[in-house]
mmCIF file of C-alpha atoms in Angstrom:
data_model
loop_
_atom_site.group_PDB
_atom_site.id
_atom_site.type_symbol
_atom_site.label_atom_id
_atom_site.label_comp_id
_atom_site.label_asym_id
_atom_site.label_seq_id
_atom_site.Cartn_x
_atom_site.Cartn_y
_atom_site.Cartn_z
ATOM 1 C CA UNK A 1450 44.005 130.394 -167.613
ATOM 2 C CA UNK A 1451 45.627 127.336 -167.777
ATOM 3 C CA UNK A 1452 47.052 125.719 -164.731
ATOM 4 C CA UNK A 1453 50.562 127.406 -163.658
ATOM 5 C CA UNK A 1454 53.311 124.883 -164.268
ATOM 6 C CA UNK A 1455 56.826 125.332 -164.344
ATOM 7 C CA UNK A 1456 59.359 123.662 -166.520
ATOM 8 C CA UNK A 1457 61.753 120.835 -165.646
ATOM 9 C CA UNK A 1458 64.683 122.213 -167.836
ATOM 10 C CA UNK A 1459 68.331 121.725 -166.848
ATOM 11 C CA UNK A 1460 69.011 125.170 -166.559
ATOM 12 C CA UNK A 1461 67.358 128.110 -165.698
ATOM 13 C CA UNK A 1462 67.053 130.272 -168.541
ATOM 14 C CA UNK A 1463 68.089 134.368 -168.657
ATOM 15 C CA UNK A 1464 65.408 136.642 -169.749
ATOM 16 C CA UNK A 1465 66.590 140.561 -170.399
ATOM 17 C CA UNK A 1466 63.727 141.949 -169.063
ATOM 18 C CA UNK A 1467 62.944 140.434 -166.091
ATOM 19 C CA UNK A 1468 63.720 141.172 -162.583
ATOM 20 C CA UNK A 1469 67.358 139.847 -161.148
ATOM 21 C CA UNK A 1470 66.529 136.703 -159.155
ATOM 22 C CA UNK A 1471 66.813 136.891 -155.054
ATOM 23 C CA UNK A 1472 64.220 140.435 -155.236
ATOM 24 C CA UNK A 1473 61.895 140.745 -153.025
ATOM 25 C CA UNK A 1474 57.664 141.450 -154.260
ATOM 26 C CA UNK A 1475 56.176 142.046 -150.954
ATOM 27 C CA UNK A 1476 57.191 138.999 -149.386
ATOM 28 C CA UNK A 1477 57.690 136.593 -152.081
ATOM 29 C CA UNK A 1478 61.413 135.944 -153.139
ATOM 30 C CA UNK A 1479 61.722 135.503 -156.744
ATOM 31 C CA UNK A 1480 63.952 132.181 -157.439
ATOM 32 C CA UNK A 1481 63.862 131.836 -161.356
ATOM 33 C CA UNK A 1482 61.649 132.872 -164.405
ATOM 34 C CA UNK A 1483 59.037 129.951 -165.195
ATOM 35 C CA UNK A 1484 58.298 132.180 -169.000
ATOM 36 C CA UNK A 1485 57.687 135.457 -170.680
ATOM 37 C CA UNK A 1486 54.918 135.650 -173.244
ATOM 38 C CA UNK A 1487 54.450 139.140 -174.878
ATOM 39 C CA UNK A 1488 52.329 140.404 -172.060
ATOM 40 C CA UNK A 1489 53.904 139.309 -169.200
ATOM 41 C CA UNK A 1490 56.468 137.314 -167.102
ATOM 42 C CA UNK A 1491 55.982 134.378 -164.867
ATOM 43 C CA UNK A 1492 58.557 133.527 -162.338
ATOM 44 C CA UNK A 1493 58.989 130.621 -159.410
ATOM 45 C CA UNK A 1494 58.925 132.290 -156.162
ATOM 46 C CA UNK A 1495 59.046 131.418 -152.213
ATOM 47 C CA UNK A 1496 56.273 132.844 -150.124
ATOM 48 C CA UNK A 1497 58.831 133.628 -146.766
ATOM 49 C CA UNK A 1498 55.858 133.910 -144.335
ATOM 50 C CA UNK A 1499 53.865 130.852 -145.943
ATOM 51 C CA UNK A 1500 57.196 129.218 -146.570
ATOM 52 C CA UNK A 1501 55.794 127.367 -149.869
ATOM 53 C CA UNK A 1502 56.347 127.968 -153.560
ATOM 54 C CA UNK A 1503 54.386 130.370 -155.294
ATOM 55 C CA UNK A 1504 53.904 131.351 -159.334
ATOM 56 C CA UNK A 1505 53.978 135.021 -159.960
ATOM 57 C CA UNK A 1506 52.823 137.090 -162.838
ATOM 58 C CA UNK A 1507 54.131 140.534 -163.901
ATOM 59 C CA UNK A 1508 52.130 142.810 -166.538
ATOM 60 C CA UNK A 1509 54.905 143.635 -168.998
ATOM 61 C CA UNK A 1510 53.531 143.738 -172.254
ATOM 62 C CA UNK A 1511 57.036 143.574 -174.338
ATOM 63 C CA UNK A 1512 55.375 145.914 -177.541
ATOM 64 C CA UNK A 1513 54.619 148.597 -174.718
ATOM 65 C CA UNK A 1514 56.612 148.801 -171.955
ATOM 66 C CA UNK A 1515 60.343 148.225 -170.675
ATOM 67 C CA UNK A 1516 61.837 147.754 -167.338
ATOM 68 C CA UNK A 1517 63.982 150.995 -166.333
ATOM 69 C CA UNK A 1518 67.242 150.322 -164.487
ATOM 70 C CA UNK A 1519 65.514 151.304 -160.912
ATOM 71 C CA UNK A 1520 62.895 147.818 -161.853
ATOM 72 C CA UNK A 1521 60.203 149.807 -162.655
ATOM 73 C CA UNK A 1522 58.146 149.254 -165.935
ATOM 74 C CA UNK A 1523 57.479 151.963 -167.642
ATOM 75 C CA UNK A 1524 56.064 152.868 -170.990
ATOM 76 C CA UNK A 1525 58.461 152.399 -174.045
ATOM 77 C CA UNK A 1526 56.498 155.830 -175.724
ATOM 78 C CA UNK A 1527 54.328 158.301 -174.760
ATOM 79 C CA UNK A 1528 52.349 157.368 -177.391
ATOM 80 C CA UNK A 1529 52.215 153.625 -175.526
ATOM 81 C CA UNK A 1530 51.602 155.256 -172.136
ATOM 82 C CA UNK A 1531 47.511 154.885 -173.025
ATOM 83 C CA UNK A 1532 47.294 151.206 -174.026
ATOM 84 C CA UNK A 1533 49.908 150.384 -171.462
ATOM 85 C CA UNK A 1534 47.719 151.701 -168.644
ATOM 86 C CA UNK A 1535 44.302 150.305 -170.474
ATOM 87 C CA UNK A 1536 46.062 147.173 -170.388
ATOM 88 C CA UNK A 1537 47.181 147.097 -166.606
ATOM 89 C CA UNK A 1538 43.439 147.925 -165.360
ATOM 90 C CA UNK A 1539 42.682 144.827 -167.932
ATOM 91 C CA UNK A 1540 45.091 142.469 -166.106
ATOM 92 C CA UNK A 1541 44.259 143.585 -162.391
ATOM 93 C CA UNK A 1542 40.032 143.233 -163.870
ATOM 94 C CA UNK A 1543 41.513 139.344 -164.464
ATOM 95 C CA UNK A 1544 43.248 138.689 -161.600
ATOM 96 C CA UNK A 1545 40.114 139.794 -159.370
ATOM 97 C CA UNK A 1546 37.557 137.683 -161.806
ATOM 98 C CA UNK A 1547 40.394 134.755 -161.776
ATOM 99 C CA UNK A 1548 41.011 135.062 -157.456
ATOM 100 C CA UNK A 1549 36.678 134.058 -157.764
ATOM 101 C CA UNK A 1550 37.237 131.421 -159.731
ATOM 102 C CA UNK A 1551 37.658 127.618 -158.523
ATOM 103 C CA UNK A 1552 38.010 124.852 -160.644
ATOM 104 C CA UNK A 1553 40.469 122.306 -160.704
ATOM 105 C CA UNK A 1554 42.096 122.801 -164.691
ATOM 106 C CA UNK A 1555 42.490 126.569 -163.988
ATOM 107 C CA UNK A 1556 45.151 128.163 -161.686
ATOM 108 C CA UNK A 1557 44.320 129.565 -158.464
ATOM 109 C CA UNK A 1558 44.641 133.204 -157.951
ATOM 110 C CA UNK A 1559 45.288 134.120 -154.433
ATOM 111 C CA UNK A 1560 46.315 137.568 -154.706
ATOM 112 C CA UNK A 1561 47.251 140.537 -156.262
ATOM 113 C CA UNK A 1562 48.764 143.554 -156.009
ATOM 114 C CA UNK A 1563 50.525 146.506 -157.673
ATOM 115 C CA UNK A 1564 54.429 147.404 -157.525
ATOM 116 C CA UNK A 1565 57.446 148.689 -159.888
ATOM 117 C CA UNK A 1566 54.735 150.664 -162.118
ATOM 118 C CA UNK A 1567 53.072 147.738 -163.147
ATOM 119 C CA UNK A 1568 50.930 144.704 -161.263
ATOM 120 C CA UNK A 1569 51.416 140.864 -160.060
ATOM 121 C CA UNK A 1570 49.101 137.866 -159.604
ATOM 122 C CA UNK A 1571 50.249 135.471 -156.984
ATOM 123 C CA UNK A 1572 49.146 131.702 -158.072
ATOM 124 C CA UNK A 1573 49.612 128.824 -156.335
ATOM 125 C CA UNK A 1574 52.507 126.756 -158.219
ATOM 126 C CA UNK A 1575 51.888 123.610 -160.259
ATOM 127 C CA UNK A 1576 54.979 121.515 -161.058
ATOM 128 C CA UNK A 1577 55.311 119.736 -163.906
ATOM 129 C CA UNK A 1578 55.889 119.704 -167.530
ATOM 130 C CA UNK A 1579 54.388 122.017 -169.843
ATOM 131 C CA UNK A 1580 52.787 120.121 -173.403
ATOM 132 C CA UNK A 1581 55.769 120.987 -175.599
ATOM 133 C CA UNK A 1582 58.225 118.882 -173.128
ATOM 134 C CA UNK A 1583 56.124 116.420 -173.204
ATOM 135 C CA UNK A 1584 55.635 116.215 -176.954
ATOM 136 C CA UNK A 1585 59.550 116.097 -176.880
ATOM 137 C CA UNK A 1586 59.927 113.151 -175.001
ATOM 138 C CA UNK A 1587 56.783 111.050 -176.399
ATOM 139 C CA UNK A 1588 56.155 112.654 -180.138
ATOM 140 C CA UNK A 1589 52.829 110.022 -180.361
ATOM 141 C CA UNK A 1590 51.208 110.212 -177.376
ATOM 142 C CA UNK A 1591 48.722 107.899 -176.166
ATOM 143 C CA UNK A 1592 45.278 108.743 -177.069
ATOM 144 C CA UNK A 1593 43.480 108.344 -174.363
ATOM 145 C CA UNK A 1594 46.782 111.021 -172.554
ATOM 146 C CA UNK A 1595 45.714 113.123 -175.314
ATOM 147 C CA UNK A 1596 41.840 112.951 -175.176
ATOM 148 C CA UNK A 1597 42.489 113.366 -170.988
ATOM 149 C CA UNK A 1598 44.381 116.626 -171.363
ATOM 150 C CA UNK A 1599 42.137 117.826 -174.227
ATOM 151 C CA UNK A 1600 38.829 117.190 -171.558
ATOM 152 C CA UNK A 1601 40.814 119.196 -169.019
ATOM 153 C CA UNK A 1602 41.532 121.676 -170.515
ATOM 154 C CA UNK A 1603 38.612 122.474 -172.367
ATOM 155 C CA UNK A 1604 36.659 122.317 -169.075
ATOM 156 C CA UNK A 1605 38.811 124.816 -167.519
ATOM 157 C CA UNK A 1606 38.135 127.293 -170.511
ATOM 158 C CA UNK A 1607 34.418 126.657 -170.580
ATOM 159 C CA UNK A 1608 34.824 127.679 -166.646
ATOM 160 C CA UNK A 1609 36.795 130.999 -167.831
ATOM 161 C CA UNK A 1610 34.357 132.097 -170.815
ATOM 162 C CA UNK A 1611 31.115 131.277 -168.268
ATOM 163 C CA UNK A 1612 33.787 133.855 -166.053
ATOM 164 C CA UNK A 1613 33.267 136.074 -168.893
ATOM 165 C CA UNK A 1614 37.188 135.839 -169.823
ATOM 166 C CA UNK A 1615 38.976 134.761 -173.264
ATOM 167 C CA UNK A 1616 42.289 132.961 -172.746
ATOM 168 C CA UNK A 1617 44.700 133.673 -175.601
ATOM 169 C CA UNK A 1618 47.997 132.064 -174.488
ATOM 170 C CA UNK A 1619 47.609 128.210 -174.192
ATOM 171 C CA UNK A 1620 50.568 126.553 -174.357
#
């Protein structure tokens, strides 16, 4: 798991799925969506009795599962209803391995916890730019920027696989 970063865009971008901004999760306040992936969604939120900023991620894998109008996620079949559940006890497994882990290329975990039919990791939130902005504004990095990130990064997945854990989402 790759460090939790959120995107300097202009504008906050709309996702269909996701839950309306200003909801509460315990008491985390979600402000905007960071990303949605096909198994989850990431959004910025404020921590109200920490007062800091916060990265949260929601289990809502798009091939099985939809959000009903109350914000609950539920199963898009009942034919889905058994991989959606093997996949929840999958992603709360994770977030317990990933709350052990500390290493300074992979996000911190600091809790989890399960609401709306579905579950949430609470990270600690890393500004910055993701890869793909950064390619935008310099298409030929620097080698030595690129041989930097590249050392990162693989250090934080050598960290995850000696975790036991395959990370199939780097952006």
């Amino acid at each position: 798991i790759a460090r939790a970063g959120a995107s300097t865009m202009s504008e906050p971008l709309h996702y269909r799925n996701s839950l309306p901004l200003g909801t509460m999760l315990l008491e985390y306040r979600l402000e905007s969506v960071l990303g949605a992936g096909g198994f989850g969604m990431t959004y910025l939120a404020h921590d109200t009795h920490l007062d800091n900023k916060v990265a949260i991620k929601e289990y809502l894998p798009i091939e099985l599962a939809v959000r009903a109008p109350n914000g609950h996620i539920v199963p898009v079949s009942t034919g889905a209803d058994y991989n959606y559940k093997w996949g929840l006890d999958r992603f709360l497994q994770e977030a317990r391995l990933l709350a052990k882990l500390r290493h300074p290329n992979i996000v911190t975990v600091n809790r989890y916890f399960e609401e709306n039919g579905t579950a949430y990791m609470v990270m600690n939130y890393e500004s910055g730019a993701s890869m793909s902005q950064m390619l935008k504004r310099a298409p030929t990095p620097d080698e030595g920027l690129l041989t930097s990130i590249l050392m990162s990064l693989l250090e934080g997945l050598h960290a995850v696989h000696l975790a036991g854990l395959l990370h199939r989402d780097i952006k």
